[in-house]
């Protein structure tokens, strides 16, 4: 039997112990045993091995074990199981049956040495019994050959995984000698290395795959890929297109070390020696329905791992994040609408790296304060990437090179969107649009929720209540506005034959998901009993297009809102239930809400074209978005606008995302910032939350503050639920209405910079809404900030997220910052500043060295985007600044790829601004530059020249120079200088 050994401590780098809330090591807790007497684990607080100490430790352990046994027994007797417990594997026996029905012989358990168990530091105990709802006893634990040490409740311990996702210190954990794989052979390949992994004993999960194929690909200098597969049988792999290089990286920024017995990977950053990945810390599992590996982390600063309601910076103190797409209003520590197995980690000194597990099965990601994490998935293969950055922005770009860069949005997608469930009629919807126009409040897009449909049937509208819907859409188009409608994937299966073409034609074409017997699976959502389109089939894509085209001929909609696509089901599985199967009730079930894979969705055994639903469930929203974007592009001949609730890596290529059914509460307002930042990190920059909240009645103050914040969401939509009071801006008092109007006009004035940021997201994989730490990775104080954010690299947004205040405290990284509205400057040492924030103001600041183009706003982007530009330059201490502008027609497909765009760069140096047209286009000739302001001009000029001609100017005491009435054409180079 091959056992694994942890690396010696000196082979692993850890950073910022103080930042983890732990004391620095001392002489007392660094004592190390003689290597001839004691084997060393990875992280030792180690006692010495004197006889006296040994006797004391042994006696103490015996007392602790007795006390722990008593506590565990009492806990067992008094525990009442949850309503839907996560099913643990049956008590281990020496004979089991695998998923294919084959008999397996599992060796008897070996009880580990208690003293060896006791010296493993609590933070480095990797859970041997992770099943939620299981109260683990000594007998259960030792049946798995694992250590069992109860820990006091004061140590945040737990004998079972908590439904909330916080596990606590595991009582049952792996000993150092637990069995794993060995690496028997390694050979060089064109891309790296390949090897053969062998396990000579079975684990406590059925279906062990005892021989594995290892492939290590040095794909680029900053990207490493590792694949561990079954050489004898094909297994499900996620069907997204990824790069397939043919040549090994010539100068990688990483090194890869292999441990043979036991097998493990250690990936280090070449420049610093920092360990980015170290899988030797715990054993590798690779069974048919249980794949698990663990790794150390270089710090506690971990981000990503969506979709969950949490702070932007994850809490690594015994937190488990579950991924399995689920329809549930956002709550903490629950698997939500999407699944994104990607994280970004910060390292000591400001470097960053990323990790992506390309797997779509249900999974848990367990974080622990070592720091370390464990991946547990119940299917597919282990196929993962490491991205070397070295800065956070580069990590995201490298990740998007693999999963796909975001689409360039159509221009009106960046305007203000208004929606509610419960307008009740097209005329009531129309009245809101007219009120918005009458008050001069910007609005680009009007939406309808499911109440526009005839009995909630897709591709219909209520001929009574929404009889004027076609006329409403025609009126929107006349005013330069757009219309978006909702579609759910569930297609009613109970309409009279011949009366509902979408279902009848779908049956003829065979587009619906089948149950395990090959019959159409029937679930239940809003229209009643429904069938579900199988978007993994090209036939379904064409059927979807045909239905959209037929409806578009009646109601010429402009965009699609695809909801309920986890996929959601009001039943568990189907009307006929689900068959008894290891797919429905696997040996290990991750900590999903409801405890069952089929909870409020389809049977895991349901049949789709590319695989069973067990494997592709979390891909449903991605596949529907792909079908929707393709169909819409064919129908309207322009860039597709699609907003999806469920998402998966590469989603940004096809759709944006909103954060789901939030509530009208201040905590939801605050939590939205972390959600926006996380999805930008995950490659879906077109993201927003329901402004003012979807559920519950909003307070006026909160709605004003939320509108101000929402004006800086990349995707800005106000949406509320049925039976709630109206919450569009016209529904509030004049003071509140004016404050909301000002916020939206402010957004519209910033359209040129926002559009340019989306261009960089599309071309380079950059973020739009950006965490401060992306721009200031050397400033650890920025690592946990999620009450502020940046647009791009230089526009700092500091919203009010608390009730009843007229100020806000914001952090300003070291450097020179300018108040966006006034140009007043502040030189920060890297400190928090208190800012005045009356109800009608959101604080904005410009970072030194940036130039942003702004525009005179109007009530639609169709009008605004043709208005003259105003350039704002925030000069650095040396008087320099730079910026850029991407401009095209706003709606044509692939304008960048076909060179149908203008691109202009602006620079200021030594009192001279230059505008250089790097690529010209007809669209740029329609735009003029009307004025320019320069913040931080240290002395009043005596003269200003525009293209060598004298120009009028103003200079204020706060060192702001403004030059107006320029009349410069954007398509031509120009200079502005002062002396």
JSON list of N, CA, C and O in Angstrom, two decimals, residues 563-603:
[
{"chain": "A", "resi": 563, "resn": "UNK", "atom": "N", "xyz": [-34.85, 33.30, -18.02]},
{"chain": "A", "resi": 563, "resn": "UNK", "atom": "CA", "xyz": [-34.98, 33.09, -16.58]},
{"chain": "A", "resi": 563, "resn": "UNK", "atom": "C", "xyz": [-35.25, 31.61, -16.32]},
{"chain": "A", "resi": 563, "resn": "UNK", "atom": "O", "xyz": [-35.46, 30.82, -17.24]},
{"chain": "A", "resi": 564, "resn": "UNK", "atom": "N", "xyz": [-35.24, 31.22, -15.07]},
{"chain": "A", "resi": 564, "resn": "UNK", "atom": "CA", "xyz": [-35.64, 29.87, -14.64]},
{"chain": "A", "resi": 564, "resn": "UNK", "atom": "C", "xyz": [-34.81, 28.77, -15.31]},
{"chain": "A", "resi": 564, "resn": "UNK", "atom": "O", "xyz": [-35.26, 27.64, -15.47]},
{"chain": "A", "resi": 565, "resn": "UNK", "atom": "N", "xyz": [-33.59, 29.10, -15.71]},
{"chain": "A", "resi": 565, "resn": "UNK", "atom": "CA", "xyz": [-32.82, 28.18, -16.57]},
{"chain": "A", "resi": 565, "resn": "UNK", "atom": "C", "xyz": [-31.70, 27.46, -15.82]},
{"chain": "A", "resi": 565, "resn": "UNK", "atom": "O", "xyz": [-30.64, 27.18, -16.38]},
{"chain": "A", "resi": 566, "resn": "UNK", "atom": "N", "xyz": [-31.99, 27.10, -14.56]},
{"chain": "A", "resi": 566, "resn": "UNK", "atom": "CA", "xyz": [-31.00, 26.30, -13.81]},
{"chain": "A", "resi": 566, "resn": "UNK", "atom": "C", "xyz": [-30.96, 24.83, -14.24]},
{"chain": "A", "resi": 566, "resn": "UNK", "atom": "O", "xyz": [-29.89, 24.22, -14.07]},
{"chain": "A", "resi": 567, "resn": "UNK", "atom": "N", "xyz": [-31.99, 24.16, -14.73]},
{"chain": "A", "resi": 567, "resn": "UNK", "atom": "CA", "xyz": [-33.36, 24.63, -14.94]},
{"chain": "A", "resi": 567, "resn": "UNK", "atom": "C", "xyz": [-34.20, 24.45, -13.68]},
{"chain": "A", "resi": 567, "resn": "UNK", "atom": "O", "xyz": [-33.99, 23.54, -12.90]},
{"chain": "A", "resi": 568, "resn": "UNK", "atom": "N", "xyz": [-35.15, 25.37, -13.51]},
{"chain": "A", "resi": 568, "resn": "UNK", "atom": "CA", "xyz": [-36.01, 25.35, -12.34]},
{"chain": "A", "resi": 568, "resn": "UNK", "atom": "C", "xyz": [-37.22, 24.44, -12.56]},
{"chain": "A", "resi": 568, "resn": "UNK", "atom": "O", "xyz": [-37.71, 24.29, -13.68]},
{"chain": "A", "resi": 569, "resn": "UNK", "atom": "N", "xyz": [-37.69, 23.87, -11.47]},
{"chain": "A", "resi": 569, "resn": "UNK", "atom": "CA", "xyz": [-38.83, 22.95, -11.51]},
{"chain": "A", "resi": 569, "resn": "UNK", "atom": "C", "xyz": [-39.55, 23.10, -10.17]},
{"chain": "A", "resi": 569, "resn": "UNK", "atom": "O", "xyz": [-38.90, 23.11, -9.12]},
{"chain": "A", "resi": 570, "resn": "UNK", "atom": "N", "xyz": [-40.86, 23.24, -10.19]},
{"chain": "A", "resi": 570, "resn": "UNK", "atom": "CA", "xyz": [-41.59, 23.31, -8.93]},
{"chain": "A", "resi": 570, "resn": "UNK", "atom": "C", "xyz": [-41.70, 21.94, -8.27]},
{"chain": "A", "resi": 570, "resn": "UNK", "atom": "O", "xyz": [-42.13, 21.84, -7.12]},
{"chain": "A", "resi": 571, "resn": "UNK", "atom": "N", "xyz": [-41.34, 20.89, -9.00]},
{"chain": "A", "resi": 571, "resn": "UNK", "atom": "CA", "xyz": [-41.32, 19.52, -8.47]},
{"chain": "A", "resi": 571, "resn": "UNK", "atom": "C", "xyz": [-39.88, 19.10, -8.24]},
{"chain": "A", "resi": 571, "resn": "UNK", "atom": "O", "xyz": [-38.93, 19.75, -8.70]},
{"chain": "A", "resi": 572, "resn": "UNK", "atom": "N", "xyz": [-39.70, 17.98, -7.56]},
{"chain": "A", "resi": 572, "resn": "UNK", "atom": "CA", "xyz": [-38.39, 17.37, -7.43]},
{"chain": "A", "resi": 572, "resn": "UNK", "atom": "C", "xyz": [-38.27, 16.27, -8.48]},
{"chain": "A", "resi": 572, "resn": "UNK", "atom": "O", "xyz": [-38.77, 15.16, -8.30]},
{"chain": "A", "resi": 573, "resn": "UNK", "atom": "N", "xyz": [-37.67, 16.61, -9.61]},
{"chain": "A", "resi": 573, "resn": "UNK", "atom": "CA", "xyz": [-37.43, 15.62, -10.66]},
{"chain": "A", "resi": 573, "resn": "UNK", "atom": "C", "xyz": [-38.44, 15.67, -11.78]},
{"chain": "A", "resi": 573, "resn": "UNK", "atom": "O", "xyz": [-38.19, 16.26, -12.83]},
{"chain": "A", "resi": 574, "resn": "UNK", "atom": "N", "xyz": [-39.61, 15.07, -11.58]},
{"chain": "A", "resi": 574, "resn": "UNK", "atom": "CA", "xyz": [-40.63, 15.02, -12.61]},
{"chain": "A", "resi": 574, "resn": "UNK", "atom": "C", "xyz": [-41.95, 14.62, -11.99]},
{"chain": "A", "resi": 574, "resn": "UNK", "atom": "O", "xyz": [-42.03, 14.29, -10.80]},
{"chain": "A", "resi": 575, "resn": "UNK", "atom": "N", "xyz": [-42.99, 14.64, -12.81]},
{"chain": "A", "resi": 575, "resn": "UNK", "atom": "CA", "xyz": [-44.31, 14.20, -12.33]},
{"chain": "A", "resi": 575, "resn": "UNK", "atom": "C", "xyz": [-44.31, 12.73, -11.94]},
{"chain": "A", "resi": 575, "resn": "UNK", "atom": "O", "xyz": [-45.13, 12.30, -11.12]},
{"chain": "A", "resi": 576, "resn": "UNK", "atom": "N", "xyz": [-43.39, 11.96, -12.51]},
{"chain": "A", "resi": 576, "resn": "UNK", "atom": "CA", "xyz": [-43.29, 10.53, -12.20]},
{"chain": "A", "resi": 576, "resn": "UNK", "atom": "C", "xyz": [-42.18, 10.23, -11.22]},
{"chain": "A", "resi": 576, "resn": "UNK", "atom": "O", "xyz": [-41.80, 9.07, -11.04]},
{"chain": "A", "resi": 577, "resn": "UNK", "atom": "N", "xyz": [-41.64, 11.26, -10.59]},
{"chain": "A", "resi": 577, "resn": "UNK", "atom": "CA", "xyz": [-40.50, 11.04, -9.71]},
{"chain": "A", "resi": 577, "resn": "UNK", "atom": "C", "xyz": [-39.25, 10.73, -10.51]},
{"chain": "A", "resi": 577, "resn": "UNK", "atom": "O", "xyz": [-39.15, 11.04, -11.69]},
{"chain": "A", "resi": 578, "resn": "UNK", "atom": "N", "xyz": [-38.29, 10.12, -9.86]},
{"chain": "A", "resi": 578, "resn": "UNK", "atom": "CA", "xyz": [-37.04, 9.74, -10.51]},
{"chain": "A", "resi": 578, "resn": "UNK", "atom": "C", "xyz": [-36.72, 8.30, -10.12]},
{"chain": "A", "resi": 578, "resn": "UNK", "atom": "O", "xyz": [-37.05, 7.86, -9.01]},
{"chain": "A", "resi": 579, "resn": "UNK", "atom": "N", "xyz": [-36.07, 7.55, -11.00]},
{"chain": "A", "resi": 579, "resn": "UNK", "atom": "CA", "xyz": [-35.76, 6.15, -10.69]},
{"chain": "A", "resi": 579, "resn": "UNK", "atom": "C", "xyz": [-34.70, 6.02, -9.62]},
{"chain": "A", "resi": 579, "resn": "UNK", "atom": "O", "xyz": [-33.91, 6.94, -9.38]},
{"chain": "A", "resi": 580, "resn": "UNK", "atom": "N", "xyz": [-34.70, 4.88, -8.96]},
{"chain": "A", "resi": 580, "resn": "UNK", "atom": "CA", "xyz": [-33.64, 4.58, -7.99]},
{"chain": "A", "resi": 580, "resn": "UNK", "atom": "C", "xyz": [-32.36, 4.33, -8.76]},
{"chain": "A", "resi": 580, "resn": "UNK", "atom": "O", "xyz": [-32.30, 3.47, -9.63]},
{"chain": "A", "resi": 581, "resn": "UNK", "atom": "N", "xyz": [-31.34, 5.11, -8.46]},
{"chain": "A", "resi": 581, "resn": "UNK", "atom": "CA", "xyz": [-30.11, 5.05, -9.24]},
{"chain": "A", "resi": 581, "resn": "UNK", "atom": "C", "xyz": [-29.00, 5.74, -8.48]},
{"chain": "A", "resi": 581, "resn": "UNK", "atom": "O", "xyz": [-29.24, 6.66, -7.70]},
{"chain": "A", "resi": 582, "resn": "UNK", "atom": "N", "xyz": [-27.78, 5.32, -8.74]},
{"chain": "A", "resi": 582, "resn": "UNK", "atom": "CA", "xyz": [-26.63, 6.00, -8.13]},
{"chain": "A", "resi": 582, "resn": "UNK", "atom": "C", "xyz": [-26.47, 7.40, -8.70]},
{"chain": "A", "resi": 582, "resn": "UNK", "atom": "O", "xyz": [-25.77, 8.23, -8.11]},
{"chain": "A", "resi": 583, "resn": "UNK", "atom": "N", "xyz": [-27.08, 7.68, -9.85]},
{"chain": "A", "resi": 583, "resn": "UNK", "atom": "CA", "xyz": [-27.06, 9.04, -10.36]},
{"chain": "A", "resi": 583, "resn": "UNK", "atom": "C", "xyz": [-27.99, 9.93, -9.56]},
{"chain": "A", "resi": 583, "resn": "UNK", "atom": "O", "xyz": [-27.70, 11.11, -9.34]},
{"chain": "A", "resi": 584, "resn": "UNK", "atom": "N", "xyz": [-29.11, 9.41, -9.14]},
{"chain": "A", "resi": 584, "resn": "UNK", "atom": "CA", "xyz": [-30.04, 10.19, -8.33]},
{"chain": "A", "resi": 584, "resn": "UNK", "atom": "C", "xyz": [-29.57, 10.31, -6.89]},
{"chain": "A", "resi": 584, "resn": "UNK", "atom": "O", "xyz": [-29.76, 11.35, -6.25]},
{"chain": "A", "resi": 585, "resn": "UNK", "atom": "N", "xyz": [-29.00, 9.25, -6.37]},
{"chain": "A", "resi": 585, "resn": "UNK", "atom": "CA", "xyz": [-28.53, 9.22, -4.99]},
{"chain": "A", "resi": 585, "resn": "UNK", "atom": "C", "xyz": [-27.09, 8.72, -4.97]},
{"chain": "A", "resi": 585, "resn": "UNK", "atom": "O", "xyz": [-26.82, 7.56, -4.66]},
{"chain": "A", "resi": 586, "resn": "UNK", "atom": "N", "xyz": [-26.15, 9.59, -5.34]},
{"chain": "A", "resi": 586, "resn": "UNK", "atom": "CA", "xyz": [-24.76, 9.16, -5.45]},
{"chain": "A", "resi": 586, "resn": "UNK", "atom": "C", "xyz": [-24.15, 8.84, -4.09]},
{"chain": "A", "resi": 586, "resn": "UNK", "atom": "O", "xyz": [-24.69, 9.23, -3.04]},
{"chain": "A", "resi": 587, "resn": "UNK", "atom": "N", "xyz": [-23.04, 8.13, -4.09]},
{"chain": "A", "resi": 587, "resn": "UNK", "atom": "CA", "xyz": [-22.37, 7.81, -2.81]},
{"chain": "A", "resi": 587, "resn": "UNK", "atom": "C", "xyz": [-22.07, 9.05, -1.98]},
{"chain": "A", "resi": 587, "resn": "UNK", "atom": "O", "xyz": [-22.10, 9.00, -0.75]},
{"chain": "A", "resi": 588, "resn": "UNK", "atom": "N", "xyz": [-21.76, 10.15, -2.66]},
{"chain": "A", "resi": 588, "resn": "UNK", "atom": "CA", "xyz": [-21.53, 11.42, -1.97]},
{"chain": "A", "resi": 588, "resn": "UNK", "atom": "C", "xyz": [-22.36, 12.49, -2.65]},
{"chain": "A", "resi": 588, "resn": "UNK", "atom": "O", "xyz": [-22.31, 12.65, -3.88]},
{"chain": "A", "resi": 589, "resn": "UNK", "atom": "N", "xyz": [-23.13, 13.23, -1.89]},
{"chain": "A", "resi": 589, "resn": "UNK", "atom": "CA", "xyz": [-23.90, 14.35, -2.42]},
{"chain": "A", "resi": 589, "resn": "UNK", "atom": "C", "xyz": [-23.32, 15.65, -1.87]},
{"chain": "A", "resi": 589, "resn": "UNK", "atom": "O", "xyz": [-23.30, 15.84, -0.65]},
{"chain": "A", "resi": 590, "resn": "UNK", "atom": "N", "xyz": [-22.84, 16.53, -2.73]},
{"chain": "A", "resi": 590, "resn": "UNK", "atom": "CA", "xyz": [-22.36, 17.82, -2.23]},
{"chain": "A", "resi": 590, "resn": "UNK", "atom": "C", "xyz": [-23.46, 18.56, -1.48]},
{"chain": "A", "resi": 590, "resn": "UNK", "atom": "O", "xyz": [-24.63, 18.18, -1.52]},
{"chain": "A", "resi": 591, "resn": "UNK", "atom": "N", "xyz": [-23.08, 19.63, -0.81]},
{"chain": "A", "resi": 591, "resn": "UNK", "atom": "CA", "xyz": [-23.99, 20.31, 0.09]},
{"chain": "A", "resi": 591, "resn": "UNK", "atom": "C", "xyz": [-24.99, 21.20, -0.58]},
{"chain": "A", "resi": 591, "resn": "UNK", "atom": "O", "xyz": [-25.15, 22.37, -0.23]},
{"chain": "A", "resi": 592, "resn": "UNK", "atom": "N", "xyz": [-25.73, 20.65, -1.54]},
{"chain": "A", "resi": 592, "resn": "UNK", "atom": "CA", "xyz": [-26.69, 21.45, -2.29]},
{"chain": "A", "resi": 592, "resn": "UNK", "atom": "C", "xyz": [-27.95, 21.70, -1.47]},
{"chain": "A", "resi": 592, "resn": "UNK", "atom": "O", "xyz": [-28.32, 20.90, -0.62]},
{"chain": "A", "resi": 593, "resn": "UNK", "atom": "N", "xyz": [-28.60, 22.80, -1.74]},
{"chain": "A", "resi": 593, "resn": "UNK", "atom": "CA", "xyz": [-29.84, 23.12, -1.06]},
{"chain": "A", "resi": 593, "resn": "UNK", "atom": "C", "xyz": [-30.87, 22.04, -1.37]},
{"chain": "A", "resi": 593, "resn": "UNK", "atom": "O", "xyz": [-31.10, 21.70, -2.53]},
{"chain": "A", "resi": 594, "resn": "UNK", "atom": "N", "xyz": [-31.48, 21.51, -0.34]},
{"chain": "A", "resi": 594, "resn": "UNK", "atom": "CA", "xyz": [-32.47, 20.46, -0.51]},
{"chain": "A", "resi": 594, "resn": "UNK", "atom": "C", "xyz": [-31.91, 19.07, -0.37]},
{"chain": "A", "resi": 594, "resn": "UNK", "atom": "O", "xyz": [-32.66, 18.11, -0.19]},
{"chain": "A", "resi": 595, "resn": "UNK", "atom": "N", "xyz": [-30.59, 18.94, -0.45]},
{"chain": "A", "resi": 595, "resn": "UNK", "atom": "CA", "xyz": [-29.96, 17.66, -0.17]},
{"chain": "A", "resi": 595, "resn": "UNK", "atom": "C", "xyz": [-30.03, 16.63, -1.26]},
{"chain": "A", "resi": 595, "resn": "UNK", "atom": "O", "xyz": [-29.45, 15.55, -1.14]},
{"chain": "A", "resi": 596, "resn": "UNK", "atom": "N", "xyz": [-30.74, 16.91, -2.36]},
{"chain": "A", "resi": 596, "resn": "UNK", "atom": "CA", "xyz": [-30.88, 15.97, -3.46]},
{"chain": "A", "resi": 596, "resn": "UNK", "atom": "C", "xyz": [-30.55, 16.66, -4.77]},
{"chain": "A", "resi": 596, "resn": "UNK", "atom": "O", "xyz": [-30.90, 17.83, -4.98]},
{"chain": "A", "resi": 597, "resn": "UNK", "atom": "N", "xyz": [-29.90, 15.94, -5.67]},
{"chain": "A", "resi": 597, "resn": "UNK", "atom": "CA", "xyz": [-29.57, 16.54, -6.96]},
{"chain": "A", "resi": 597, "resn": "UNK", "atom": "C", "xyz": [-30.83, 16.99, -7.70]},
{"chain": "A", "resi": 597, "resn": "UNK", "atom": "O", "xyz": [-30.81, 17.96, -8.45]},
{"chain": "A", "resi": 598, "resn": "UNK", "atom": "N", "xyz": [-31.93, 16.29, -7.50]},
{"chain": "A", "resi": 598, "resn": "UNK", "atom": "CA", "xyz": [-33.17, 16.59, -8.22]},
{"chain": "A", "resi": 598, "resn": "UNK", "atom": "C", "xyz": [-34.02, 17.64, -7.52]},
{"chain": "A", "resi": 598, "resn": "UNK", "atom": "O", "xyz": [-35.09, 17.99, -8.02]},
{"chain": "A", "resi": 599, "resn": "UNK", "atom": "N", "xyz": [-33.57, 18.16, -6.40]},
{"chain": "A", "resi": 599, "resn": "UNK", "atom": "CA", "xyz": [-34.38, 19.12, -5.64]},
{"chain": "A", "resi": 599, "resn": "UNK", "atom": "C", "xyz": [-34.67, 20.35, -6.50]},
{"chain": "A", "resi": 599, "resn": "UNK", "atom": "O", "xyz": [-33.77, 21.08, -6.90]},
{"chain": "A", "resi": 600, "resn": "UNK", "atom": "N", "xyz": [-35.94, 20.55, -6.79]},
{"chain": "A", "resi": 600, "resn": "UNK", "atom": "CA", "xyz": [-36.44, 21.69, -7.56]},
{"chain": "A", "resi": 600, "resn": "UNK", "atom": "C", "xyz": [-35.77, 21.82, -8.92]},
{"chain": "A", "resi": 600, "resn": "UNK", "atom": "O", "xyz": [-35.58, 22.92, -9.44]},
{"chain": "A", "resi": 601, "resn": "UNK", "atom": "N", "xyz": [-35.42, 20.68, -9.51]},
{"chain": "A", "resi": 601, "resn": "UNK", "atom": "CA", "xyz": [-34.91, 20.67, -10.87]},
{"chain": "A", "resi": 601, "resn": "UNK", "atom": "C", "xyz": [-35.27, 19.32, -11.48]},
{"chain": "A", "resi": 601, "resn": "UNK", "atom": "O", "xyz": [-36.19, 18.64, -11.02]},
{"chain": "A", "resi": 602, "resn": "UNK", "atom": "N", "xyz": [-34.56, 18.91, -12.53]},
{"chain": "A", "resi": 602, "resn": "UNK", "atom": "CA", "xyz": [-34.89, 17.67, -13.23]},
{"chain": "A", "resi": 602, "resn": "UNK", "atom": "C", "xyz": [-34.17, 16.48, -12.61]},
{"chain": "A", "resi": 602, "resn": "UNK", "atom": "O", "xyz": [-33.22, 16.63, -11.85]},
{"chain": "A", "resi": 603, "resn": "UNK", "atom": "N", "xyz": [-34.64, 15.30, -12.98]},
{"chain": "A", "resi": 603, "resn": "UNK", "atom": "CA", "xyz": [-33.96, 14.08, -12.52]},
{"chain": "A", "resi": 603, "resn": "UNK", "atom": "C", "xyz": [-32.53, 14.06, -13.04]},
{"chain": "A", "resi": 603, "resn": "UNK", "atom": "O", "xyz": [-32.27, 14.42, -14.20]}
]
